[in-house]
Amino acid sequence: MPSVKGRAVQVVAAGGDFELVEKEFPEPGPGHVRIRVQACGVCHSDAITKFGGFPGIEYPRVPGHEVAGIVDAVGPDVPLFKPGQRVGLGWHGGHCNYCVPCRRGDFILCQNVLVSGINFDGGYADYVTAPANALAFVPDDLSDLDTAPLMCAGITTYNSLRHSGARPGELVAILGIGGLGHLAVQFAAKSGYNTVAVARGADKEPLAKQLGAHTYIDSTTQDFAAELQKLGGASVILSTLTNAESLTQAIGGLGPAGKLVILGVPDKPFEVNSVPLILGNRVVAGWASGTGMDSEDTLNFSVLAGVKPIIETYPLEQAPAAFDRMMSGKARFRVVLTTGN
Ligand SMILES: [Zn+2]
Ligand SMILES: [Zn+2]
């Protein structure tokens, strides 16, 4: 398995430009798999690589953690994967197996966790090499373009919902209908929750209903927390928003023992009124994506239930434009690089 040549779009330095380069992708080492990328989603967290949002990122670095591809080469000590298999790589880029959370099986909480496109080169490229223990198998019935956004936006919403404690029939509200939110609404509705979509403007209502929302609340004309209380209070509110005030407000929409799960990083720290938390056993929580197996569950559920991302596509060499489009917040709803398609 010799090295191969291919294109990559790398960030030259924290806050620096993207550059398209031709580079060598060496044969994978022990425990690693080289993937021929077919598609890669563009996620807001790619800004961490672009702007140096985490300490210690080594540059140049290729972003991208929503990878759909084909196993191209397999290193030693990889019993599970074979060349030609379709696989996905997400945010979770491998775990150490030896820290305390790993020894308990909580691989997503690994203290030495690797993040694809941050700790090693990611999917804005023709090839990506990743630890085998981070990968998911892609079901035959799912296209590469549909798989890519499910590897971060999809798994994060699906996996947080299924671990939220909400039971079928209970009231679940999704704040925001964007890259994450448009998938979260579908997952919530298909999981049998009484699904409320909350977004800005009356124009988003038809789409929210089409995605499966039972109720739509326009937060520009209605107090969404009061509206949720009228419906009995939410068991779970899943927030994809970045607006800190909305998170403060959301606590008022929780029912008894309700949980606010935060998936989007707010623009500043937000205030929490402790009284409703104490008097009603309410919880404010976060959720960190999931492992390769969680991704595989997300992909299989999406095929089973007919969950489908709505995407805009760009060829790999237009990755800078794709990134700008994602950052503009105007994409409907997820931007995907069509590398091999
Ligand atoms: Zn992401
Ligand atoms: Zn670990």
XYZ file of C-alpha atoms and ligand atoms in Angstrom:
343
model
C 0.000 0.000 0.000
C 2.143 2.859 -1.243
C 1.552 6.528 -0.566
C -0.857 8.305 -2.892
C -1.060 11.851 -4.213
C -4.136 14.008 -3.910
C -5.559 17.448 -3.272
C -6.066 19.035 0.135
C -7.414 22.404 1.211
C -5.405 23.409 4.258
C -5.386 26.354 6.656
C -1.859 27.820 6.645
C -1.952 29.336 10.158
C -4.476 30.308 12.835
C -6.577 33.031 11.203
C -4.726 32.501 7.921
C -5.982 31.676 4.447
C -7.002 28.391 2.934
C -4.656 27.011 0.279
C -5.260 24.236 -2.213
C -2.226 21.945 -2.346
C -1.215 18.679 -3.941
C 0.215 16.421 -1.273
C 1.372 12.943 -0.437
C -0.882 10.749 1.726
C 1.372 8.050 3.227
C 0.336 4.480 3.859
C -1.593 4.182 7.122
C 0.232 3.185 10.306
C -0.871 0.587 12.890
C -4.523 0.915 13.840
C -5.157 3.448 11.076
C -7.205 3.511 7.879
C -6.769 5.707 4.817
C -10.077 6.818 3.301
C -10.696 8.108 -0.222
C -13.032 10.999 0.513
C -16.262 11.115 -1.489
C -17.955 13.992 0.327
C -17.267 16.182 3.362
C -19.668 18.457 5.183
C -18.666 21.965 6.227
C -19.440 22.516 9.902
C -19.370 25.681 12.009
C -16.762 23.950 14.202
C -14.365 24.052 11.236
C -13.904 27.668 12.362
C -11.913 26.253 15.295
C -9.287 25.098 12.808
C -9.562 28.208 10.649
C -9.166 30.680 13.499
C -7.167 28.646 16.038
C -10.037 28.253 18.484
C -8.382 25.397 20.399
C -4.893 25.629 21.902
C -2.051 23.663 20.334
C -3.383 23.170 16.784
C -0.454 22.420 14.473
C -0.484 24.173 11.079
C -0.893 23.758 8.226
C -4.037 21.812 9.097
C -6.789 20.403 6.859
C -10.241 20.902 8.449
C -13.278 18.667 7.993
C -15.038 16.203 10.282
C -18.099 15.181 8.260
C -16.429 12.668 5.999
C -18.047 10.036 3.796
C -15.646 7.882 1.842
C -14.269 4.519 0.809
C -11.568 2.591 2.659
C -8.482 2.922 0.459
C -5.739 1.312 2.565
C -5.593 -0.395 5.945
C -2.657 -0.349 8.367
C -1.510 -3.241 10.585
C -3.737 -4.311 13.496
C -7.032 -3.283 11.892
C -9.187 -6.414 11.873
C -12.526 -4.775 11.068
C -12.022 -2.664 7.943
C -11.139 -3.702 4.392
C -10.398 -1.690 1.230
C -13.564 -0.866 -0.708
C -15.882 -0.557 2.293
C -17.897 2.650 2.659
C -17.160 4.457 5.919
C -17.807 7.740 7.710
C -15.568 9.826 9.974
C -16.992 12.443 12.328
C -15.896 14.872 15.065
C -14.770 11.979 17.281
C -11.427 11.083 15.743
C -10.394 8.262 18.053
C -9.827 7.472 21.701
C -6.987 6.068 23.790
C -8.698 3.009 25.373
C -6.673 3.503 28.599
C -7.925 6.620 30.422
C -10.617 6.232 33.102
C -13.606 7.234 30.888
C -12.340 4.866 28.148
C -11.955 2.043 30.672
C -15.598 2.685 31.601
C -16.582 2.584 27.921
C -17.346 6.340 27.699
C -15.141 6.807 24.651
C -16.584 10.206 23.732
C -15.324 11.494 27.112
C -11.788 10.161 26.489
C -9.247 12.432 28.140
C -6.925 11.974 25.166
C -9.662 12.237 22.555
C -8.672 13.215 19.022
C -10.831 15.505 16.917
C -10.809 15.037 13.157
C -9.612 18.106 11.270
C -8.191 19.626 14.471
C -5.745 17.093 15.966
C -5.073 15.477 12.575
C -5.838 16.414 8.976
C -9.526 16.113 8.104
C -11.819 15.768 5.134
C -11.263 18.876 2.985
C -9.086 16.586 0.860
C -9.026 13.629 -1.518
C -7.790 11.377 1.297
C -7.927 11.323 5.074
C -6.119 8.949 7.427
C -7.822 8.230 10.753
C -7.767 5.791 13.663
C -9.926 2.776 12.812
C -11.722 3.000 16.161
C -13.313 6.298 15.072
C -15.044 5.001 11.948
C -18.647 4.118 11.131
C -19.896 1.797 8.403
C -22.197 3.546 5.927
C -25.383 1.685 4.938
C -25.831 0.862 1.225
C -29.011 2.910 0.959
C -27.394 6.178 2.023
C -25.593 8.388 -0.505
C -22.223 9.977 0.298
C -23.750 13.458 0.091
C -26.479 12.560 2.603
C -24.020 10.717 4.847
C -21.610 13.628 5.276
C -23.819 16.034 7.299
C -25.105 13.139 9.393
C -21.526 12.540 10.658
C -21.638 15.685 12.848
C -24.883 17.673 12.602
C -26.824 14.405 12.467
C -25.127 12.378 15.178
C -25.014 15.339 17.564
C -28.760 15.884 17.395
C -29.804 12.217 17.175
C -27.464 11.020 19.913
C -28.295 13.852 22.313
C -32.036 13.305 21.791
C -31.898 9.564 22.373
C -29.932 10.110 25.596
C -32.054 13.037 26.765
C -34.492 10.909 28.744
C -37.517 12.098 26.726
C -39.986 9.315 25.981
C -42.201 8.947 22.889
C -45.182 11.279 23.069
C -43.459 13.795 25.324
C -42.998 17.426 24.354
C -39.597 18.131 22.762
C -38.721 21.575 21.426
C -35.968 22.298 18.923
C -34.590 25.847 19.008
C -33.409 26.968 15.578
C -33.907 25.461 12.118
C -30.438 25.535 10.596
C -27.783 22.932 9.871
C -28.388 21.093 13.138
C -31.985 22.141 13.743
C -33.450 20.924 10.439
C -32.095 17.450 11.261
C -33.079 17.641 14.937
C -36.719 18.355 14.001
C -36.759 15.278 11.755
C -35.102 13.044 14.372
C -37.472 14.262 17.100
C -40.592 13.730 14.995
C -39.436 10.322 13.703
C -38.587 9.271 17.273
C -42.200 9.829 18.245
C -41.838 12.976 20.302
C -44.473 15.693 20.291
C -42.177 17.981 18.321
C -42.139 21.773 18.509
C -39.903 23.802 16.210
C -38.964 27.292 17.380
C -37.400 29.712 14.905
C -37.456 33.346 13.819
C -40.147 34.379 11.319
C -43.446 33.028 10.007
C -41.831 32.045 6.703
C -40.114 29.005 8.273
C -43.382 27.414 9.411
C -44.192 25.435 6.213
C -40.711 23.919 6.151
C -40.801 23.099 9.887
C -44.099 21.273 9.371
C -42.705 19.500 6.302
C -39.767 18.289 8.424
C -42.270 16.806 10.845
C -42.838 19.454 13.523
C -46.297 19.166 15.082
C -46.209 22.774 16.253
C -44.311 25.818 15.057
C -43.538 28.836 17.239
C -42.343 32.082 15.642
C -40.084 33.561 18.315
C -40.201 37.032 16.736
C -43.922 37.429 17.493
C -44.484 34.970 20.354
C -42.852 34.344 23.749
C -41.715 30.797 22.968
C -41.221 29.846 26.632
C -44.801 30.895 27.482
C -46.096 29.017 24.429
C -44.255 25.853 25.526
C -45.802 26.195 28.991
C -49.255 26.415 27.376
C -48.480 23.031 25.797
C -47.588 21.601 29.218
C -43.887 22.494 29.346
C -41.132 20.741 27.420
C -39.515 17.523 28.640
C -36.499 18.478 26.557
C -35.465 21.652 24.794
C -32.635 21.078 22.337
C -30.871 24.333 21.506
C -28.890 24.850 18.320
C -28.898 28.641 18.824
C -25.959 30.923 19.489
C -28.010 33.661 21.144
C -27.338 33.727 24.897
C -30.586 35.526 25.808
C -32.640 32.788 24.124
C -30.999 30.161 26.343
C -31.895 32.149 29.468
C -35.453 32.425 28.160
C -35.649 28.719 27.284
C -35.453 27.642 30.918
C -38.919 29.164 31.322
C -40.284 26.720 28.746
C -39.228 23.552 30.585
C -41.816 21.345 32.252
C -41.196 19.612 35.597
C -37.856 17.751 35.500
C -37.338 19.187 32.033
C -33.885 19.403 30.481
C -32.311 22.126 28.354
C -29.662 20.484 26.167
C -27.196 22.924 24.606
C -25.589 21.932 21.303
C -24.709 25.380 19.922
C -22.100 27.506 21.668
C -23.730 30.798 22.722
C -22.124 34.105 21.750
C -21.449 34.858 25.440
C -22.039 33.233 28.853
C -25.759 33.141 29.630
C -27.713 33.786 32.809
C -29.526 30.958 34.542
C -32.375 31.631 36.945
C -31.801 28.950 39.572
C -35.295 29.009 41.095
C -37.083 26.975 38.378
C -34.146 24.543 38.366
C -34.371 23.944 42.115
C -38.158 23.929 42.449
C -38.737 21.722 39.419
C -35.694 19.408 39.281
C -34.817 21.017 35.961
C -31.448 20.525 34.286
C -29.214 22.556 31.992
C -26.895 20.209 30.105
C -24.573 19.882 27.143
C -23.872 16.975 24.825
C -20.707 15.997 22.956
C -21.417 14.305 19.622
C -20.715 10.553 19.837
C -18.439 7.725 18.755
C -18.148 5.932 15.430
C -20.737 3.409 16.601
C -23.110 6.244 17.563
C -22.602 7.654 14.054
C -23.418 4.271 12.575
C -26.641 4.171 14.623
C -27.456 7.669 13.319
C -26.918 6.605 9.696
C -28.992 3.432 10.107
C -31.821 5.295 11.835
C -31.797 7.898 9.068
C -32.280 5.195 6.428
C -34.939 3.436 8.508
C -36.941 6.564 9.264
C -36.286 8.574 6.102
C -34.325 11.411 7.721
C -32.536 13.403 5.021
C -30.320 16.469 5.203
C -31.057 19.427 2.943
C -27.761 20.469 1.392
C -25.909 22.880 -0.876
C -22.900 21.430 -2.680
C -19.490 22.785 -3.698
C -16.542 21.028 -5.358
C -13.482 20.526 -3.107
C -11.437 23.284 -4.762
C -14.168 25.778 -3.799
C -13.841 24.909 -0.095
C -13.039 28.544 0.868
C -16.310 29.713 -0.727
C -18.156 26.813 0.895
C -16.718 27.783 4.287
C -17.738 31.447 3.797
C -21.232 30.354 2.783
C -21.546 28.249 5.958
C -20.222 31.113 8.129
C -22.739 33.532 6.557
C -25.531 31.549 8.218
C -27.486 31.701 4.956
C -26.897 28.129 3.749
C -30.008 25.960 3.439
C -29.074 24.043 5.451
C -25.789 22.213 5.298
C -22.864 22.821 2.944
C -21.164 19.711 1.519
C -17.968 19.346 -0.527
C -18.590 16.906 -3.398
C -15.010 15.613 -3.518
C -15.420 12.239 -5.231
C -18.886 12.671 -6.705
Zn -19.259 19.582 13.405
Zn -9.278 7.570 26.667
